[in-house]
mmCIF file of C-alpha atoms in Angstrom:
data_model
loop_
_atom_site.group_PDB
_atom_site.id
_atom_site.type_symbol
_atom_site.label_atom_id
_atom_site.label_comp_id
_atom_site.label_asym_id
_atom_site.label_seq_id
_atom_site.Cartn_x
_atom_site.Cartn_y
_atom_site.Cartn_z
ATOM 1 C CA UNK Z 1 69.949 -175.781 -25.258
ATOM 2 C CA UNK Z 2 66.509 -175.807 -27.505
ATOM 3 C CA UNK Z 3 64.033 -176.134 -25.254
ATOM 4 C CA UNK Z 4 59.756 -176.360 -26.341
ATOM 5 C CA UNK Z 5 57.862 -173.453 -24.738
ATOM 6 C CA UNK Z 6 54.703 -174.425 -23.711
ATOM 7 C CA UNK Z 7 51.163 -172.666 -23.675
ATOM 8 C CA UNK Z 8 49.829 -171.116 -20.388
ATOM 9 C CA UNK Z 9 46.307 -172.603 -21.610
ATOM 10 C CA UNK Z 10 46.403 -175.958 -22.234
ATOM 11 C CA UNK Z 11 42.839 -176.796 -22.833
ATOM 12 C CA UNK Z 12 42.343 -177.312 -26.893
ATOM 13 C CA UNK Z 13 38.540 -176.054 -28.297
ATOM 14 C CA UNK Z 14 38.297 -178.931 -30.823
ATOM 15 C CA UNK Z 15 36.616 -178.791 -34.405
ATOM 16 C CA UNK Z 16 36.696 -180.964 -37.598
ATOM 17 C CA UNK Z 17 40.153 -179.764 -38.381
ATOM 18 C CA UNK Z 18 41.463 -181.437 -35.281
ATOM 19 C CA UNK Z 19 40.183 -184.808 -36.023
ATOM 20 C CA UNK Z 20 43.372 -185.939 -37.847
ATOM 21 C CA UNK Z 21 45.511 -184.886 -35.274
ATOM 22 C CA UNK Z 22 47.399 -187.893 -32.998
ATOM 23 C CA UNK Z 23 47.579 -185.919 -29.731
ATOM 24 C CA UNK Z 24 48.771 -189.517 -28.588
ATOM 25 C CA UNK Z 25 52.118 -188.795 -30.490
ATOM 26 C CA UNK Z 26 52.076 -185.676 -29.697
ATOM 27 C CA UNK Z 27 51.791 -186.489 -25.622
ATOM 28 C CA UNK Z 28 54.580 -188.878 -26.094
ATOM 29 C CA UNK Z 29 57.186 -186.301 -27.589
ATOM 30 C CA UNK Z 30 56.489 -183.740 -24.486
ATOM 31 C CA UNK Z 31 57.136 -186.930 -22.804
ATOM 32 C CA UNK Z 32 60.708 -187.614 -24.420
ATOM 33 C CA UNK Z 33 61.568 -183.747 -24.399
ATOM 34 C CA UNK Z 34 60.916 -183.989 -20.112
ATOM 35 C CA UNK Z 35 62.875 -187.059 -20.253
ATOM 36 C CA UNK Z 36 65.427 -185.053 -21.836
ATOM 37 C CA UNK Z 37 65.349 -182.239 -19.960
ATOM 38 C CA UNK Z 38 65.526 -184.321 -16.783
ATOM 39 C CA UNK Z 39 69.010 -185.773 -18.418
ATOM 40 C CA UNK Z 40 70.145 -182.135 -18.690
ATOM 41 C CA UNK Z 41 69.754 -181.531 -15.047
ATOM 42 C CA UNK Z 42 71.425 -184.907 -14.162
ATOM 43 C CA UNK Z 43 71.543 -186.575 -11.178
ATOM 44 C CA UNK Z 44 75.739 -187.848 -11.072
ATOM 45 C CA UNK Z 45 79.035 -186.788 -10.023
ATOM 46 C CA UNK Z 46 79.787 -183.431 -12.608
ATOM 47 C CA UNK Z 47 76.055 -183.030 -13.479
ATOM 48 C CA UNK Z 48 74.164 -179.755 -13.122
ATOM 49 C CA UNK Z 49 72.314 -180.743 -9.869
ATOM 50 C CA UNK Z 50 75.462 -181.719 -8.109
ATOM 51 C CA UNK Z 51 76.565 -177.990 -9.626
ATOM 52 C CA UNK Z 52 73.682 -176.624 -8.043
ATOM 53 C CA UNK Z 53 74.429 -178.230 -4.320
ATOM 54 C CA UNK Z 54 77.921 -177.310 -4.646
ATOM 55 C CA UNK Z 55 77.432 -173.584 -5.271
ATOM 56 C CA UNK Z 56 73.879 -173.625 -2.639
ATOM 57 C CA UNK Z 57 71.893 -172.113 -5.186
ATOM 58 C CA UNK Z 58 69.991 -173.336 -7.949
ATOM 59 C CA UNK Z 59 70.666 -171.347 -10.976
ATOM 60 C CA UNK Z 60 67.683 -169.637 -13.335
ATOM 61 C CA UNK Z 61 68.165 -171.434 -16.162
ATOM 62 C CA UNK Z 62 68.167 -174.744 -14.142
ATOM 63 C CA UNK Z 63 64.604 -172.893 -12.348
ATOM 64 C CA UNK Z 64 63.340 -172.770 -15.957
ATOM 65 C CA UNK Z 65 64.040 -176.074 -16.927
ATOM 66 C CA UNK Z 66 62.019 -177.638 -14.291
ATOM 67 C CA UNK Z 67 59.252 -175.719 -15.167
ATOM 68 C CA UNK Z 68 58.817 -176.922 -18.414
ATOM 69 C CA UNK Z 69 59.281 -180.388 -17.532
ATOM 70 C CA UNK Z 70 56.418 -179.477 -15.293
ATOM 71 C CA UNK Z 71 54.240 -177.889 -18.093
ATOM 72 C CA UNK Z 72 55.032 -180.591 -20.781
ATOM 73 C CA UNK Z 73 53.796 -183.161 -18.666
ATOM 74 C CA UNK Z 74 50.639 -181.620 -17.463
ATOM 75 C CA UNK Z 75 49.921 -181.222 -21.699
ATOM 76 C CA UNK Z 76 50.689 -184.512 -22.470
ATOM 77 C CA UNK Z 77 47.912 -185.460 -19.816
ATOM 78 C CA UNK Z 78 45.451 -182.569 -21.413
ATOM 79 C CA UNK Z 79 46.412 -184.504 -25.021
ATOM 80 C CA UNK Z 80 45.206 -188.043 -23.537
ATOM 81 C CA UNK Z 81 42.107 -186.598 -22.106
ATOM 82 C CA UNK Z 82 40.988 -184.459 -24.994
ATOM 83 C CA UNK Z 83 41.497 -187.943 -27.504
ATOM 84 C CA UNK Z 84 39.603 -190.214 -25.564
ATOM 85 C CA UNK Z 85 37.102 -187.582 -25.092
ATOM 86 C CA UNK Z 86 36.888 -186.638 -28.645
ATOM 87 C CA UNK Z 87 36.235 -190.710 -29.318
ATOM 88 C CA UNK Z 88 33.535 -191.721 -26.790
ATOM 89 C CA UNK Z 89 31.911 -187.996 -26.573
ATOM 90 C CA UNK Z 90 32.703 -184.729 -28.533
ATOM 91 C CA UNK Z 91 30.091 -182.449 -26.846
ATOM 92 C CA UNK Z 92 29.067 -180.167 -26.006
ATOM 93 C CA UNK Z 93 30.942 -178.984 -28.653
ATOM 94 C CA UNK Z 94 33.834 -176.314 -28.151
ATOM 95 C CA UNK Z 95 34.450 -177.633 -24.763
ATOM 96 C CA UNK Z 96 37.482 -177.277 -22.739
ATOM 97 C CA UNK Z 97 38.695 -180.624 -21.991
ATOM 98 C CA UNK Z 98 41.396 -181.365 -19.260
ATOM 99 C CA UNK Z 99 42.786 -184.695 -17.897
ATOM 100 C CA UNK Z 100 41.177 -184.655 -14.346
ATOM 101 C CA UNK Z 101 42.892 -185.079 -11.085
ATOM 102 C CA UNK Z 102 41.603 -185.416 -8.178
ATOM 103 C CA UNK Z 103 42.858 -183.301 -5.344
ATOM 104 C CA UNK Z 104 44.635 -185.035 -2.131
ATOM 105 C CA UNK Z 105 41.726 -186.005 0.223
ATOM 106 C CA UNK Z 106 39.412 -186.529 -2.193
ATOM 107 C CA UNK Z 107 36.958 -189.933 -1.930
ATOM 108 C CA UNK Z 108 36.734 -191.730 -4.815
ATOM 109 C CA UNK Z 109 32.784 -191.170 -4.654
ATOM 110 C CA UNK Z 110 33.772 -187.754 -5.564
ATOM 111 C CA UNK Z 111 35.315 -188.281 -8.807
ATOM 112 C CA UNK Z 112 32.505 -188.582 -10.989
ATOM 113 C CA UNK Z 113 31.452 -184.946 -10.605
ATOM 114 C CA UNK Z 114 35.175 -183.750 -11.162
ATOM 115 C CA UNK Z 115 35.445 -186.622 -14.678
ATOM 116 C CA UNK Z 116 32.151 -185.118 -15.699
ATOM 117 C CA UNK Z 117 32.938 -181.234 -15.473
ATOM 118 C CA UNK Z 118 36.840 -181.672 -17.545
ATOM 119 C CA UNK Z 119 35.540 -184.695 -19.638
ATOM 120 C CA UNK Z 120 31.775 -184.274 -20.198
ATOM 121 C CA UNK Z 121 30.069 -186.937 -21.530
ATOM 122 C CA UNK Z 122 32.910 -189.870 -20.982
ATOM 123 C CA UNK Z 123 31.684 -191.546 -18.054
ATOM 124 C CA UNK Z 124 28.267 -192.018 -19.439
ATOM 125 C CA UNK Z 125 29.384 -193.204 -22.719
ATOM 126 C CA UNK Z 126 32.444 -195.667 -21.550
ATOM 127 C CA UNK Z 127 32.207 -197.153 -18.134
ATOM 128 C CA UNK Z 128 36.012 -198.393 -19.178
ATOM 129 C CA UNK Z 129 37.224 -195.151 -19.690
ATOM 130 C CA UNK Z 130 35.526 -194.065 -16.390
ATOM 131 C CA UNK Z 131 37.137 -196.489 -14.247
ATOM 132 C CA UNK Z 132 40.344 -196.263 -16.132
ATOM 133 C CA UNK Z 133 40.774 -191.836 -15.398
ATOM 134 C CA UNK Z 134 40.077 -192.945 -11.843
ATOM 135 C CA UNK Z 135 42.415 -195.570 -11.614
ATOM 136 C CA UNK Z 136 45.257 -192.903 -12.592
ATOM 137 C CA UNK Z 137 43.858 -190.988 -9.138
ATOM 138 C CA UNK Z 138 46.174 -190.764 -6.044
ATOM 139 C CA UNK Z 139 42.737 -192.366 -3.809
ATOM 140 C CA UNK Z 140 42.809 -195.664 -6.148
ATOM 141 C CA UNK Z 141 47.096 -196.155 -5.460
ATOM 142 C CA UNK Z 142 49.314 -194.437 -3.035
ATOM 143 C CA UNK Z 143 51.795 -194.497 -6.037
ATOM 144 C CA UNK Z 144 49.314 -191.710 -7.749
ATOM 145 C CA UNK Z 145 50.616 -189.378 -5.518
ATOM 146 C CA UNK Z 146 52.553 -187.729 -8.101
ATOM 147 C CA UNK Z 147 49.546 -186.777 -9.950
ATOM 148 C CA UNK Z 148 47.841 -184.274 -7.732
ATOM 149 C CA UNK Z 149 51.593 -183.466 -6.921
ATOM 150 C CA UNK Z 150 51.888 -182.021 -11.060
ATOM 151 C CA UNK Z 151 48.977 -180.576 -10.539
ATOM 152 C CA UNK Z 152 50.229 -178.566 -7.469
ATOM 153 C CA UNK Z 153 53.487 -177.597 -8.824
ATOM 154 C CA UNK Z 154 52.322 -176.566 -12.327
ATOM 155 C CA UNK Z 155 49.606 -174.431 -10.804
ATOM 156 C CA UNK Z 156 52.209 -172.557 -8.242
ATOM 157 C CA UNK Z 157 54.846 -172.051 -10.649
ATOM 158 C CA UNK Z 158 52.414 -170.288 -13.126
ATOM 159 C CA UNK Z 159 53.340 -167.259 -11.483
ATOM 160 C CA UNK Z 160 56.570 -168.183 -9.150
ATOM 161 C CA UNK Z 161 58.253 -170.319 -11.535
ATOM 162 C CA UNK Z 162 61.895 -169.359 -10.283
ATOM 163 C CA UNK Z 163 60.912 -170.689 -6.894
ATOM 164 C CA UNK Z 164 60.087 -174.110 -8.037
ATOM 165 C CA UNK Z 165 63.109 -176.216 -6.304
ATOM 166 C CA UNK Z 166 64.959 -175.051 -3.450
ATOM 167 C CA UNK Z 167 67.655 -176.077 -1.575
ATOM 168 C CA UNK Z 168 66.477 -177.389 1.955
ATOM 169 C CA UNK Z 169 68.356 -176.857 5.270
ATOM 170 C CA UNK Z 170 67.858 -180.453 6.395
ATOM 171 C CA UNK Z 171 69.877 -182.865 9.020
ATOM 172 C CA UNK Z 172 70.839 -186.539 8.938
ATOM 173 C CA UNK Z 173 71.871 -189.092 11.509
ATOM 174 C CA UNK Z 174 75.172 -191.433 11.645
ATOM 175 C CA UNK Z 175 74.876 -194.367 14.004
ATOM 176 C CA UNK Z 176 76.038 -197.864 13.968
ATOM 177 C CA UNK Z 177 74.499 -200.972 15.725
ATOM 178 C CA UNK Z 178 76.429 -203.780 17.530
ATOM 179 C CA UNK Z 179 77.781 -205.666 14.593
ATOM 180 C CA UNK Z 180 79.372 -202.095 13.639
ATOM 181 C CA UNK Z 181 77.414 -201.528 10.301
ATOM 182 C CA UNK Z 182 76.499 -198.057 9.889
ATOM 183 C CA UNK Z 183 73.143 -196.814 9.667
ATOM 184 C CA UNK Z 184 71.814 -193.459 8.475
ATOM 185 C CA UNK Z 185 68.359 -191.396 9.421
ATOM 186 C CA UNK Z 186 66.780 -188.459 8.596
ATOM 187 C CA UNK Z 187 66.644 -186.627 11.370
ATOM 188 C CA UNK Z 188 62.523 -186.570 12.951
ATOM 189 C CA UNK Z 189 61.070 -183.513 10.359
ATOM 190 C CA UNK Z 190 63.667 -183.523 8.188
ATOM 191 C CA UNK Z 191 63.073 -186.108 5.731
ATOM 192 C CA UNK Z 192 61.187 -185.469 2.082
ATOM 193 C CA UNK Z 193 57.368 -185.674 2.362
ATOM 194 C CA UNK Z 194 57.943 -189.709 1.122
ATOM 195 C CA UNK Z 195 60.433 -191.814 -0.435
ATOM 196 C CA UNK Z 196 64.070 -193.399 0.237
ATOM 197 C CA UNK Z 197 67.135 -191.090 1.030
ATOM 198 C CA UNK Z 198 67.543 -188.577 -1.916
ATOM 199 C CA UNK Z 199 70.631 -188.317 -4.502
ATOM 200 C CA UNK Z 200 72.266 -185.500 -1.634
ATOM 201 C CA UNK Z 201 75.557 -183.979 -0.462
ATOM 202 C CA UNK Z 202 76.866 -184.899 3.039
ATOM 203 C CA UNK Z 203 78.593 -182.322 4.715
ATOM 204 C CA UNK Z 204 80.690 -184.448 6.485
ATOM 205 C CA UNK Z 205 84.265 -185.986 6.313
ATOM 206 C CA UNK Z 206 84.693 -189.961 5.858
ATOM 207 C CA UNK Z 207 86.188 -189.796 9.654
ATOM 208 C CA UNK Z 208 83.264 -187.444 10.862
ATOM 209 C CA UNK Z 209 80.647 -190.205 9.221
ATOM 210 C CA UNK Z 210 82.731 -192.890 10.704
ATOM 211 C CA UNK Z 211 82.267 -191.555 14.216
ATOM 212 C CA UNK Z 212 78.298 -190.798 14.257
ATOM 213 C CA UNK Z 213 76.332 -187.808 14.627
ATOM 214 C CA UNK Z 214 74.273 -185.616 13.234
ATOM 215 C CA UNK Z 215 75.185 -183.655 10.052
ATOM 216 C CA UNK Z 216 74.005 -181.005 7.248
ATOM 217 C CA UNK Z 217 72.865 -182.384 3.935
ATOM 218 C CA UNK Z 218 72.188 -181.094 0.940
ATOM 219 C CA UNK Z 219 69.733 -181.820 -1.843
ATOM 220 C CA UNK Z 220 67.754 -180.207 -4.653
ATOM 221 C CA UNK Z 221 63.469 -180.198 -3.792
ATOM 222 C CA UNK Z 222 60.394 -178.951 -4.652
ATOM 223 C CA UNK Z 223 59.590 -176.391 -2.627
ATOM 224 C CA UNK Z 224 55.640 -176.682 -2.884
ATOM 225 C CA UNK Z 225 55.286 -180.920 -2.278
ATOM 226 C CA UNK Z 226 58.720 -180.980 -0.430
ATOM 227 C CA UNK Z 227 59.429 -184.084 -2.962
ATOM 228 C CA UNK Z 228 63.186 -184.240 -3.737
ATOM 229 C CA UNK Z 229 63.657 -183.376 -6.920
ATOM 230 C CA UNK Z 230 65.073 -186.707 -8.882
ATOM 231 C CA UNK Z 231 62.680 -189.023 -7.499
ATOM 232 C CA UNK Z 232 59.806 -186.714 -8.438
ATOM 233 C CA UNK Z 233 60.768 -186.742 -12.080
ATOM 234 C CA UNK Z 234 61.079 -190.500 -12.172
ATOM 235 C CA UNK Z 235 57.631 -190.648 -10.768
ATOM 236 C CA UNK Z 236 56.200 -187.886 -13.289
ATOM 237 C CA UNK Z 237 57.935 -188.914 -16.423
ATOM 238 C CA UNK Z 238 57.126 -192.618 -16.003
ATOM 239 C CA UNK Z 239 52.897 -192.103 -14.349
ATOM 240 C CA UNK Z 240 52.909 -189.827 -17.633
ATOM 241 C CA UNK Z 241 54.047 -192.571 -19.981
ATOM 242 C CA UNK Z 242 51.658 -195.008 -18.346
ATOM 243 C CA UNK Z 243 48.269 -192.777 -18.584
ATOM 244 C CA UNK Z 244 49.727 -192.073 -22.599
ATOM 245 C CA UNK Z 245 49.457 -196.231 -22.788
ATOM 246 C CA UNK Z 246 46.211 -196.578 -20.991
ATOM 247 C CA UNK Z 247 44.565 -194.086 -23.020
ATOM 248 C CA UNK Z 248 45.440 -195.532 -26.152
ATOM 249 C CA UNK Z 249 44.496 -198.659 -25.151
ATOM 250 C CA UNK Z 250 40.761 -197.630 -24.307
ATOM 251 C CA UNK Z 251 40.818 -195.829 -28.250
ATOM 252 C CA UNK Z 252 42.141 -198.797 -29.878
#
């Protein structure tokens, strides 16, 4: 497999020769090489993460992977940021530009200080562009969560990145109500940090299921958000694509 290694520094010191350059494209094909690299891990009957819950260990190569799924998505943000930038700003000049994401916790009265410091000059020069970076933030939409979530696992895995997904030791609950339909539960502290019930491995006969209880299952998550691992990727890969859209919308 051919895989794009990516720089540990993504921030880009711009100058005339970088004018030409259409870091949009370029933020969509790290894009389509996550996408593919989430297609190599799979998520079906055969597929490398069902491999991986099989076995109970998630191989190195699979470790790697993830990663840089990880890392091409956090440049394709530093790409969107750095083009807008360079078209409603472009000083100081030699400045390190980075998308900006606001941590978890932060109030959106905060933002301006943290847009100002990794985009200077933006804000001041494109209200639009101001209020469209914050609208990407986790405090504007629940359903940003993913973003400070990158953020989290790119920084971590700088240094640990064979620890990025793990295998959890988590339990789930069989019970069925009084018309007989079955119902199923995490059971309380055992459930990913949000979502619906993961792509996972019951360890559990059909007639064990069929009677109720409580059972082992297995599925593949991030160890640092506690995020199962195909959901996160859907919610990556597809924010990414919609910040790539946005920003060329406010150069355009």
């Amino acid at each position: 497999m051919r895989r794009l290694m990516s720089n540990c520094d993504r921030s880009v010191t711009l100058t005339g020769n970088d004018l030409n350059i259409d870091r949009f494209a370029m933020a969509s094909a790290l894009v389509e090489r996550a996408q593919s690299h989430k297609e190599w891990i799979g998520d079906d009957h055969g597929d490398r993460y069902e491999e991986a819950l099989v076995s109970g260990a998630i191989p190195e190569e699979m470790q790697i992977v993830i990663k840089e799924i990880f890392d091409h998505l956090r440049a394709a943000l530093d790409y969107c940021a750095q083009e807008v930038w360079r078209h409603f700003s472009g000083n100081p000049q030699g400045a390190k530009v980075y998308f900006p994401i606001a941590k978890k916790g932060t109030r959106e009265n905060e933002f301006l200080s943290i847009m100002n410091r990794l985009m200077p000059g933006v804000a001041r020069a494109s209200s639009p562009a101001y209020e469209a970076f914050k609208s990407f933030q986790a405090f504007a939409d629940q359903d940003n969560s993913w973003l400070p979530e990158l953020a989290t696992v790119v920084n971590q895995t700088k240094h640990f990145h064979l620890q990025v997904a793990s295998i959890p030791q988590r339990s789930i609950v069989f019970a069925h109500n009084g018309n007989g339909v079955s119902l199923m539960s995490f059971a309380e502290g055992h459930a990913p940090s949000r979502g619906t019930a993961p792509w996972m491995m019951i360890k559990a006969t059909q007639s064990e299921i069929e009677r109720g209880g409580t059972f082992d299952v297995a599925f593949l998550q991030l160890t640092d958000i506690q995020m199962e691992l195909r959901l996160f990727l859907h919610e990556a890969i597809s924010g990414v694509s919609r910040v790539i859209e946005e920003c060329r919308k406010l150069v355009t």
